[in-house]
Coordinates of C-alpha atoms and ligand atoms in Angstrom, one line a residue:
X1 CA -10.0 -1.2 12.3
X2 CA -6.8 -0.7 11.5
X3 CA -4.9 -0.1 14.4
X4 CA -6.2 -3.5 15.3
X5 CA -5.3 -5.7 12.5
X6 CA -2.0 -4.0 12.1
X7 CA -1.3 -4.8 15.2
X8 CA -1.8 -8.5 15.0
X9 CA -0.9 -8.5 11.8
X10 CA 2.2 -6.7 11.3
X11 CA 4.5 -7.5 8.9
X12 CA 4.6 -9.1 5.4
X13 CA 4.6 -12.7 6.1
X14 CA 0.9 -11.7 8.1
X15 CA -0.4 -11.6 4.2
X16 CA -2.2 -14.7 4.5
X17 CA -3.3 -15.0 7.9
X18 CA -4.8 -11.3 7.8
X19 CA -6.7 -12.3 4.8
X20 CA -8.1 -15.3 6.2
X21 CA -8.4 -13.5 9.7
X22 CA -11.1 -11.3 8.2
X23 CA -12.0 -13.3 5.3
X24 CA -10.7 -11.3 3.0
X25 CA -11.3 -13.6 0.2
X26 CA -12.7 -12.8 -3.7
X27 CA -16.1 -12.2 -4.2
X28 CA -18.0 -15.6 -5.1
X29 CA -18.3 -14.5 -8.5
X30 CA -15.2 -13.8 -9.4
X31 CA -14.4 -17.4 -9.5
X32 CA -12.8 -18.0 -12.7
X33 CA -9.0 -17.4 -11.8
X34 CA -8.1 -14.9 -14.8
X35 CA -11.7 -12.5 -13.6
X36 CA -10.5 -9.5 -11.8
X37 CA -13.0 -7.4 -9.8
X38 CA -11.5 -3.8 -9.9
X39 CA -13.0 -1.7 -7.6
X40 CA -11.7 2.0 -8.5
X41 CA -13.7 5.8 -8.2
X42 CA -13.3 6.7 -11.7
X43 CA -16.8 7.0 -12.8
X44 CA -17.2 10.8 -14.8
X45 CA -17.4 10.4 -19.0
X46 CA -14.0 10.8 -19.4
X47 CA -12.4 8.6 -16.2
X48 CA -14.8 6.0 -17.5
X49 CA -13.5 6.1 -21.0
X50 CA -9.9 5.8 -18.9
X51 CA -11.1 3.0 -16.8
X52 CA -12.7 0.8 -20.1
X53 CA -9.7 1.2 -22.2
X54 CA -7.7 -0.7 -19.1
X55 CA -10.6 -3.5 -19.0
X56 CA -10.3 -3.6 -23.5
X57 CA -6.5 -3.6 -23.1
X58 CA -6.0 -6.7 -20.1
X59 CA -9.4 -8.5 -22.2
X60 CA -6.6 -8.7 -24.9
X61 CA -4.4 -10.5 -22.3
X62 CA -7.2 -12.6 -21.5
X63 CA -7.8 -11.2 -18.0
X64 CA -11.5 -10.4 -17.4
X65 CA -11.5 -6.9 -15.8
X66 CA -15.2 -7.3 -13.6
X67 CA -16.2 -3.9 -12.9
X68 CA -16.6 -2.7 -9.3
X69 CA -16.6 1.3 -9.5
X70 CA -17.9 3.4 -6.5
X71 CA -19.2 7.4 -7.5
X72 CA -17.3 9.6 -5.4
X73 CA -14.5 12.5 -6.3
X74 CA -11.8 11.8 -4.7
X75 CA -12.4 8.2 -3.6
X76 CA -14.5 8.9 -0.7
X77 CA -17.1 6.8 -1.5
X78 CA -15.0 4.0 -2.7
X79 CA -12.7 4.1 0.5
X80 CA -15.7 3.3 2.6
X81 CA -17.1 0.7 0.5
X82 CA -13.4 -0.9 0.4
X83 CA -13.3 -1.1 4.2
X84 CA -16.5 -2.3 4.6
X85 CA -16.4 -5.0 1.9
X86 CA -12.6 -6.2 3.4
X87 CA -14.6 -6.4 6.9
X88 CA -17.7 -8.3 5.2
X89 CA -14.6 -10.8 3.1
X90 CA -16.1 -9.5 0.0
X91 CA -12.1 -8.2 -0.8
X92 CA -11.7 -7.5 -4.7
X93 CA -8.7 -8.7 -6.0
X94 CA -7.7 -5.4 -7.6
X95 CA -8.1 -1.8 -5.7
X96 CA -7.6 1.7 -6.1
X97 CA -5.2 2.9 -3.4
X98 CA -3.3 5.5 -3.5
X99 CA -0.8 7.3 -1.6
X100 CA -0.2 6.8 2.2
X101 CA -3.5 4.5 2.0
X102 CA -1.1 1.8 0.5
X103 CA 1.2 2.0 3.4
X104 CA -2.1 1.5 5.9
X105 CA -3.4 -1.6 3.8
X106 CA 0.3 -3.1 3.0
X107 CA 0.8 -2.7 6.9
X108 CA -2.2 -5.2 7.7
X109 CA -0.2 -7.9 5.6
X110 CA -3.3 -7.4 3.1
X111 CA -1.9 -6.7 -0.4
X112 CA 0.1 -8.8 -2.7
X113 CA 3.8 -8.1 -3.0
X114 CA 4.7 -7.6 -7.1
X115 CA 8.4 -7.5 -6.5
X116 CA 9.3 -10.5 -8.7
X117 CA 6.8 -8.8 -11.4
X118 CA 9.1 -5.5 -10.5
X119 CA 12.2 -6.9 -10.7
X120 CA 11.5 -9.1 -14.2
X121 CA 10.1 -5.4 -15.3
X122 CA 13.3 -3.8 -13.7
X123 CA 10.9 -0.8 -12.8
X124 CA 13.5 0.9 -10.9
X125 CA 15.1 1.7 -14.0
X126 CA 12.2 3.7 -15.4
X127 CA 10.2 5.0 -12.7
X128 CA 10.4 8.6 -11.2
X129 CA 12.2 8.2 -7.7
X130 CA 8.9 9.4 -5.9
X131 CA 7.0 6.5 -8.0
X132 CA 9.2 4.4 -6.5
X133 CA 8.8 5.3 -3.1
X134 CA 5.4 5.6 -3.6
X135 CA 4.8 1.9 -4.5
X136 CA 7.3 0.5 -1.8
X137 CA 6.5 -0.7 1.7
X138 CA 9.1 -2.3 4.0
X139 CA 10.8 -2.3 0.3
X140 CA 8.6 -4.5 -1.3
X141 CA 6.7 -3.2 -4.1
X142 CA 2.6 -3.2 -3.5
X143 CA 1.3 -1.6 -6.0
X144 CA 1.5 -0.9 -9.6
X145 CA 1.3 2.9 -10.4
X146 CA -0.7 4.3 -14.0
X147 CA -0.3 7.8 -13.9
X148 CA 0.5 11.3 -12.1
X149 CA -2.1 14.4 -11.9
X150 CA -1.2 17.6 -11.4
X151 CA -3.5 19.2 -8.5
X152 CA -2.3 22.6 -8.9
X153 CA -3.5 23.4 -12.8
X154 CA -5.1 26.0 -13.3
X155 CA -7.6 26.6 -16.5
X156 CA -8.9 29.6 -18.1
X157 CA -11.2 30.8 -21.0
X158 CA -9.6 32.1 -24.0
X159 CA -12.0 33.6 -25.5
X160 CA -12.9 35.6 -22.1
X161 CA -9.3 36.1 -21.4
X162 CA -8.6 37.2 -25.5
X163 CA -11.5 39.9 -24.9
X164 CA -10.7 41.2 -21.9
X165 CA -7.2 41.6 -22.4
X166 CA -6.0 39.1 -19.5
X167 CA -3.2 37.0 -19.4
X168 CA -3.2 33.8 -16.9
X169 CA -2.6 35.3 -13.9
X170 CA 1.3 33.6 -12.5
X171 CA 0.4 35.3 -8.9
X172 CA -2.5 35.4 -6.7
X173 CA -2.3 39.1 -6.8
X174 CA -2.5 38.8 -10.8
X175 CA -5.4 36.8 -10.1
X176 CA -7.2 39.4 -7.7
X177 CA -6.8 41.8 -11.5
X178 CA -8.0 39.1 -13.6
X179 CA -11.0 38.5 -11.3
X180 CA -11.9 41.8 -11.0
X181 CA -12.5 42.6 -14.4
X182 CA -14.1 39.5 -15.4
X183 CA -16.6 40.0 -12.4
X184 CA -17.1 43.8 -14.2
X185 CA -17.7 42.1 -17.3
X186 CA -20.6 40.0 -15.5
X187 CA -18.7 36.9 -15.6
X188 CA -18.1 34.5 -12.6
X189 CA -14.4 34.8 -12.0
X190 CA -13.7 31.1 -10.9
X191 CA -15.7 27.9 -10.8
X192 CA -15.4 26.2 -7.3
X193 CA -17.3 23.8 -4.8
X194 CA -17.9 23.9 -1.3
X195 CA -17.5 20.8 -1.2
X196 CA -15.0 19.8 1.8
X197 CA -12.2 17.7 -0.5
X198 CA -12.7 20.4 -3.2
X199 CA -11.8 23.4 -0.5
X200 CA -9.5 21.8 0.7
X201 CA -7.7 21.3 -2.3
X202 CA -7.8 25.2 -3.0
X203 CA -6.3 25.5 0.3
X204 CA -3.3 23.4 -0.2
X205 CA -3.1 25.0 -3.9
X206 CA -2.9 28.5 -1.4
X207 CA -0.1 27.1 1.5
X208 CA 2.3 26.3 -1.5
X209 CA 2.0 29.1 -3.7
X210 CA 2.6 30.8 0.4
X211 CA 5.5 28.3 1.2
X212 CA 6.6 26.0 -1.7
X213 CA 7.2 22.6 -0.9
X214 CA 9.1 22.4 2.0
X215 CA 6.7 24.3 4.2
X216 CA 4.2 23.0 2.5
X217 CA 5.7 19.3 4.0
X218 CA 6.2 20.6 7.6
X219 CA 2.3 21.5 7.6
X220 CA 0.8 18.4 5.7
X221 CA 3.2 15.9 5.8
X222 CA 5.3 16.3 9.6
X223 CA 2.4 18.5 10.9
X224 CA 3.9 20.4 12.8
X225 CA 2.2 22.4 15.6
X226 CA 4.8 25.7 14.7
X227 CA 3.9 25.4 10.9
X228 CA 0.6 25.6 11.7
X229 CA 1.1 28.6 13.9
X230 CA 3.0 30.5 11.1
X231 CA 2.2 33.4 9.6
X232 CA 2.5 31.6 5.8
X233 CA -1.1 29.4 7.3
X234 CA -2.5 32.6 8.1
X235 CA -2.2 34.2 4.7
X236 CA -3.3 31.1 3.2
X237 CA -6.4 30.9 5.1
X238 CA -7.1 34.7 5.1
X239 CA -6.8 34.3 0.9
X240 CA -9.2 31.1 1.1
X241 CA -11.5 33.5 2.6
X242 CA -10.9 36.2 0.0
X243 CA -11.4 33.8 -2.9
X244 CA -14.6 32.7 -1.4
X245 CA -15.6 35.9 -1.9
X246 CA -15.0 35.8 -5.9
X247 CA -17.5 32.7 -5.5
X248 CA -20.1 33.6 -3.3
X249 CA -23.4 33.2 -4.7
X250 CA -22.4 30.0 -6.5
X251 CA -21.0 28.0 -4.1
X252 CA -22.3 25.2 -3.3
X253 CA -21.2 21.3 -2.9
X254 CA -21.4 20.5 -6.4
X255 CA -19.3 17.4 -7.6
X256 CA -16.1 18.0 -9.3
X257 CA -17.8 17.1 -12.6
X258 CA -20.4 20.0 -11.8
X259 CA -17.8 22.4 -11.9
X260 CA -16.2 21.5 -14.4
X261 CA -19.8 21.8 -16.5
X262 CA -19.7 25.1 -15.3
X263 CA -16.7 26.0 -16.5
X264 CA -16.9 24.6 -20.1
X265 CA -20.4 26.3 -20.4
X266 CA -18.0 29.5 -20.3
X267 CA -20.0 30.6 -17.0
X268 CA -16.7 30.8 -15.2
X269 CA -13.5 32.2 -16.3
X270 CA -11.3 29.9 -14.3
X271 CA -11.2 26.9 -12.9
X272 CA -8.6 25.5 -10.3
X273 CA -8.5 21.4 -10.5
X274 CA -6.1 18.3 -11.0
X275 CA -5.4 18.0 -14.6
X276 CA -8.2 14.9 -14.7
X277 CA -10.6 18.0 -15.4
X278 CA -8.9 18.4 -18.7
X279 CA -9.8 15.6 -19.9
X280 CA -13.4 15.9 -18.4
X281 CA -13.0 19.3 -20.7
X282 CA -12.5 17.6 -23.7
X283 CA -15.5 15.0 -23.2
X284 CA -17.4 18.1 -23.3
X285 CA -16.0 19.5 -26.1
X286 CA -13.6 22.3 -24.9
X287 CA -10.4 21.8 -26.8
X288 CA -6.8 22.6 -24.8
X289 CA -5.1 25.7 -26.5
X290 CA -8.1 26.3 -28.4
X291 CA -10.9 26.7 -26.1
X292 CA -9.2 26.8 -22.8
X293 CA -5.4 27.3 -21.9
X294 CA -3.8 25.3 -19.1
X295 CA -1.3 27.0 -16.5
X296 CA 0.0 26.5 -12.9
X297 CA -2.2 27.9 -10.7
X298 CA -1.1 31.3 -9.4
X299 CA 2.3 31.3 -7.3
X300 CA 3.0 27.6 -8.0
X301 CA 4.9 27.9 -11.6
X302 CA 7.8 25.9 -10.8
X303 CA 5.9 23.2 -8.3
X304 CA 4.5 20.1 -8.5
X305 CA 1.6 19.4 -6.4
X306 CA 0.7 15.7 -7.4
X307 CA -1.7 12.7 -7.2
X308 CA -0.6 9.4 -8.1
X309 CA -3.1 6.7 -9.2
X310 CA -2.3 2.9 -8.6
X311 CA -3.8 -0.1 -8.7
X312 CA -3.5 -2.5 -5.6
X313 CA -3.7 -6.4 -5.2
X314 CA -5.3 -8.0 -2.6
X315 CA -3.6 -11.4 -1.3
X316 CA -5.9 -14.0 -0.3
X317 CA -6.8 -16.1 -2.9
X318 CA -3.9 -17.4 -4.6
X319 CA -5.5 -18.9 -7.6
X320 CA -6.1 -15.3 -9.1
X321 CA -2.2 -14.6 -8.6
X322 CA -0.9 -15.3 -12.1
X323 CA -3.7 -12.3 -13.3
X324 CA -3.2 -9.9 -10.8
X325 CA 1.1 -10.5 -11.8
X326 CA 0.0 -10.1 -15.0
X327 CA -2.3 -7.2 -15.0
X328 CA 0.5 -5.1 -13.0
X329 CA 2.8 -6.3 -15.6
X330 CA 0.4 -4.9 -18.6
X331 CA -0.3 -1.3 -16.3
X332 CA 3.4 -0.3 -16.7
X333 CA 4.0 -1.1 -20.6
X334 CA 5.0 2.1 -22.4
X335 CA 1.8 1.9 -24.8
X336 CA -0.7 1.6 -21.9
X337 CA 0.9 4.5 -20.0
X338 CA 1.0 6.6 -22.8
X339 CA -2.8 5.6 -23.6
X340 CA -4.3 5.4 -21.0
X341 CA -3.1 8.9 -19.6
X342 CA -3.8 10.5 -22.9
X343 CA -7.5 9.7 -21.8
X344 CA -7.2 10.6 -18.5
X345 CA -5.8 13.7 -18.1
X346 CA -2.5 12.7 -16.1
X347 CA 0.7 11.5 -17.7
X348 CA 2.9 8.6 -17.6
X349 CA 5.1 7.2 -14.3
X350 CA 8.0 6.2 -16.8
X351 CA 10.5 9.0 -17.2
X352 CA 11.6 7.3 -20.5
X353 CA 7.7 8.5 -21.5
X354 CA 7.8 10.2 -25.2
X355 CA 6.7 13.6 -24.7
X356 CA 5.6 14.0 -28.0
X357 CA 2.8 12.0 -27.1
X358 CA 1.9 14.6 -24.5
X359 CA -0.5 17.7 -25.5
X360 CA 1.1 21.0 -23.7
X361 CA -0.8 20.9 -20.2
X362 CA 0.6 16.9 -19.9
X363 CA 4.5 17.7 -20.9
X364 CA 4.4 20.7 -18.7
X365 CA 3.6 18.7 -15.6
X366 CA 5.7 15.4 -16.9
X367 CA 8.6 17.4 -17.3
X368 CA 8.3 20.0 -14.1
X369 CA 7.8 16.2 -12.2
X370 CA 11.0 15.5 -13.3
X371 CA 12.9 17.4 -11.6
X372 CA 12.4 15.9 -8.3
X373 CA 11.7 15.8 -4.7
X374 CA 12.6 19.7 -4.5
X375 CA 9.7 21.3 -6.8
X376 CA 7.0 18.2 -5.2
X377 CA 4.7 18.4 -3.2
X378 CA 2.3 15.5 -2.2
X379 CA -1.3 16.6 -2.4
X380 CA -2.8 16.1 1.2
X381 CA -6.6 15.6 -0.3
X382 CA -5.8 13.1 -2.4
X383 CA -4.1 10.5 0.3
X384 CA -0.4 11.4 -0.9
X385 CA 0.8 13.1 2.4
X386 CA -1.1 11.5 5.5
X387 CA -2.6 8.9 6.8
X388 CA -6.3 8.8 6.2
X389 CA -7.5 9.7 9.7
X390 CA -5.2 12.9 10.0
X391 CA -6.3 13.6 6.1
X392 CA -9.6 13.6 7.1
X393 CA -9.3 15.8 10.0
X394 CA -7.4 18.6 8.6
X395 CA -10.1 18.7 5.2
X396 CA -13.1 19.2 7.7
X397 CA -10.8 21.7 9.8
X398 CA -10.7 23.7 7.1
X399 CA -13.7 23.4 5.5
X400 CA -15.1 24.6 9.0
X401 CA -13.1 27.3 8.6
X402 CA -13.8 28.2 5.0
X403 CA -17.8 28.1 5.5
X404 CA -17.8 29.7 8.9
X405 CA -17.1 33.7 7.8
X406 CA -17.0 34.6 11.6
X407 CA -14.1 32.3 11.9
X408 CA -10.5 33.9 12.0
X409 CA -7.6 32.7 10.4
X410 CA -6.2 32.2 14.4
X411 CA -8.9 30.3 15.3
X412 CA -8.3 27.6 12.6
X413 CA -4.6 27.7 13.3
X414 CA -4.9 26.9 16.4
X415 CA -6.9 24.4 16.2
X416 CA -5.3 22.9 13.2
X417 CA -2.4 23.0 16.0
X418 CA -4.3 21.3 18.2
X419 CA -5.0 18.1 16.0
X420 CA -1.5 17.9 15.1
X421 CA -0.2 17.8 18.7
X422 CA -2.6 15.0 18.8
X423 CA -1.7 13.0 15.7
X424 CA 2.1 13.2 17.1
X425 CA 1.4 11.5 20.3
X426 CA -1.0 9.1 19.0
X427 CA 2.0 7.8 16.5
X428 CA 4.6 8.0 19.3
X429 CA 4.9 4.3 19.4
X430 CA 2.9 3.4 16.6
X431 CA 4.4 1.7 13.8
X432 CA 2.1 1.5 10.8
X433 CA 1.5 4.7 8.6
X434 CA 4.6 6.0 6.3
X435 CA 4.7 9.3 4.5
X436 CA 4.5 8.4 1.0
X437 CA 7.8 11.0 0.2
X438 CA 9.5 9.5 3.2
X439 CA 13.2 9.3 2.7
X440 CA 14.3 5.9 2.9
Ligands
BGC501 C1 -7.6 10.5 -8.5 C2 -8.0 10.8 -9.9 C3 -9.5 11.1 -10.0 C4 -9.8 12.3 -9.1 C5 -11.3 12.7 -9.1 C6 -8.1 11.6 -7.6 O1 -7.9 11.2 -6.2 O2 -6.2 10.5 -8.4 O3 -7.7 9.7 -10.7 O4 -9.8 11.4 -11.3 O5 -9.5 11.9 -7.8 O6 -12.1 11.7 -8.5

């Protein structure tokens, strides 16, 4: 699908004529020009508190914010149902896309450019340099970003970690310690899913804490056939596999939320997740510093692995322009960041964002984000570092890997290897999908 429309489509001026190619008009029932269908993934307690503060805060602007949110952790629902409804010209005229998915829409001519609301908003003065090049395709800005989460955060139980003596283990080794002696003390040393996005983002957690971020770019984001043969994939395969066996018994392709439940129940000692599980935490009652601590997940202290949420436009129907302007306008106002982040879990794209607004978990990642393109590192699950296809392939990879015991840490290299040689000639050529932390 892609491929196709980007190719008769390419460029910006293609807005209109890809949208009426494939009908990508509103829905019939969002006729009124200031109604907004949002279609978005945030659908746990605490992501839907998020989500309904954004609807209460644009109903203030007089912008109708029609609901349109598809179950799914990590969006994979909702980036099926997105396709298919572009396909069907059932587009909604607001979107969650995020990362390198922006880059694949933007290059089908499909989504509204904001720079005039940019510019009047003079978001380059505020925004992280990564926000920025986040937002930007063939420099025009298409898409409004709310928030950053920090993949690699890892959470622990104090009162299990008070009576056992543990401090939050800084190094996978430290965490072998701490999970030994919970497991002697009958307690479930981590909570995790078998779920393929959810290994997967243990596995990237595991190649940066191996690498840092500039291996950790030559395997997810250049894919490179020689960092997949390294040795630094091999130990982070070979400590997938030992972590599974910390969780075997309950493992099992439980939604995010799930283990999150788990976790808060005090039935695991830790719990490796994007900070939006804090927030999950605190719908169930867990309160940070209190109940639970928040730390970097072993080996990745001074590193940023992040997700970025925005919110997309779709062009099309240019009656709704004015709202969608508008509601991009609203997303980056100080007071909404702050808010709405507060609720979610992640904190603020602004780097003039008041830190005192943070708790301890959020100013830790707002200020380690800070200090740029050297300590990041775009999270490959969650759309920041490939193109969907080649994200897709590498999650199953290793989730083939991580369920298969008989499987050897070669055997997924190579074959990891193998899909990379292949992604490299099939965009010889091919101009469309952009890194997200390309250099421009
Ligand atoms: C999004 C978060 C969301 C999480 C779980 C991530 O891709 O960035 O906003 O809470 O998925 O679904």
């Amino acid at each position: 699908m892609f491929g196709l429309l980007a190719a008769v489509c390419a460029g910006n001026g293609g807005a209109l004529a890809a949208a009426q190619m494939i009908g990508a008009a509103p829905s019939a029932a969002a006729a009124s020009p200031s109604t907004l269908q949002v279609l978005h993934w945030w659908t746990s307690a605490s992501e839907r508190k998020a989500a309904d503060l954004l609807a209460a805060r644009m109903a203030e602007e007089r912008i109708d914010w029609q609901d349109a949110a598809i179950p799914g952790g990590a969006g994979l629902g909702a980036g099926k149902v997105l396709k298919g409804r572009v396909l069907a010209g059932d587009a909604p005229e607001v979107t969650q896309i995020i990362g390198v998915s922006i880059a694949e829409w933007a290059d089908m001519g499909l989504l509204l450019e904001l720079d005039n609301v940019a510019a009047a908003g003079n978001w380059n003065s505020f925004l992280f340099p990564t926000i920025q090049n986040l937002i930007q395709h063939r420099k025009h800005v298409v898409a409004a970003p709310l928030g950053i989460h920090r993949v690699n955060t890892l959470y622990y139980n104090r009162a299990l970690f008070a009576q056992l003596k543990l401090a939050p283990p800084q190094t996978w080794h430290e965490f072998e310690t701490a999970a030994q002696r919970l497991r002697a003390a009958g307690v479930q040393p981590l909570a995790q899913s078998s779920e393929a996005w959810q290994v997967a983002a243990l596995f990237e957690n595991l190649v940066l804490a191996e690498s840092g971020p500039e291996f950790y770019r030559q395997l997810f984001v250049q894919r490179s056939p020689a960092a997949a043969a390294d040795p630094r994939t091999a130990n982070a395969l070979q400590r997938l596999r030992a972590i599974k066996g910390w969780v075997r018994g309950q493992l099992d392709e439980r939604p995010w939320t799930e283990v999150v439940a788990q976790f808060a129940r005090g039935q695991a000692g830790m719990l490796i997740m994007g900070d939006w599980a804090k927030a999950e935490l605190t719908e169930r009652g867990m309160a940070l510093d209190q109940d639970y601590g928040c730390a970097a997940a072993p080996g990745t202290g001074n590193y940023h692995l992040y997700s970025v949420d925005t919110l997309a436009m779709f062009a099309g129907d240019y009656r709704h322009m004015p709202a969608q302007e508008k509601m991009a306008r609203l997303l980056l106002t100080p007071a909404l960041q702050a808010d709405f982040n507060a609720l979610k879990g992640g904190v603020p794209v602004r780097r003039d964002a008041d830190p005192a607004r943070m708790d301890s978990c959020a100013r830790a990642s707002w200020s380690i984000f800070g200090k740029g393109a050297a300590v990041q590192a775009p999270s490959l699950v969650h759309r920041m570092a490939s193109d969907e296809a080649s994200r897709d392939a590498i999650i199953a990879e290793v989730h083939r890997y991580f369920l298969d015991d008989r499987a050897q840490a070669a055997d997924a290299q190579r074959r990891l290897g193998a899909l990379f040689r292949l992604f490299n000639l099939r965009s010889q050529g091919a101009p469309g999908a952009q890194d997200t932390d390309r250099r421009r």
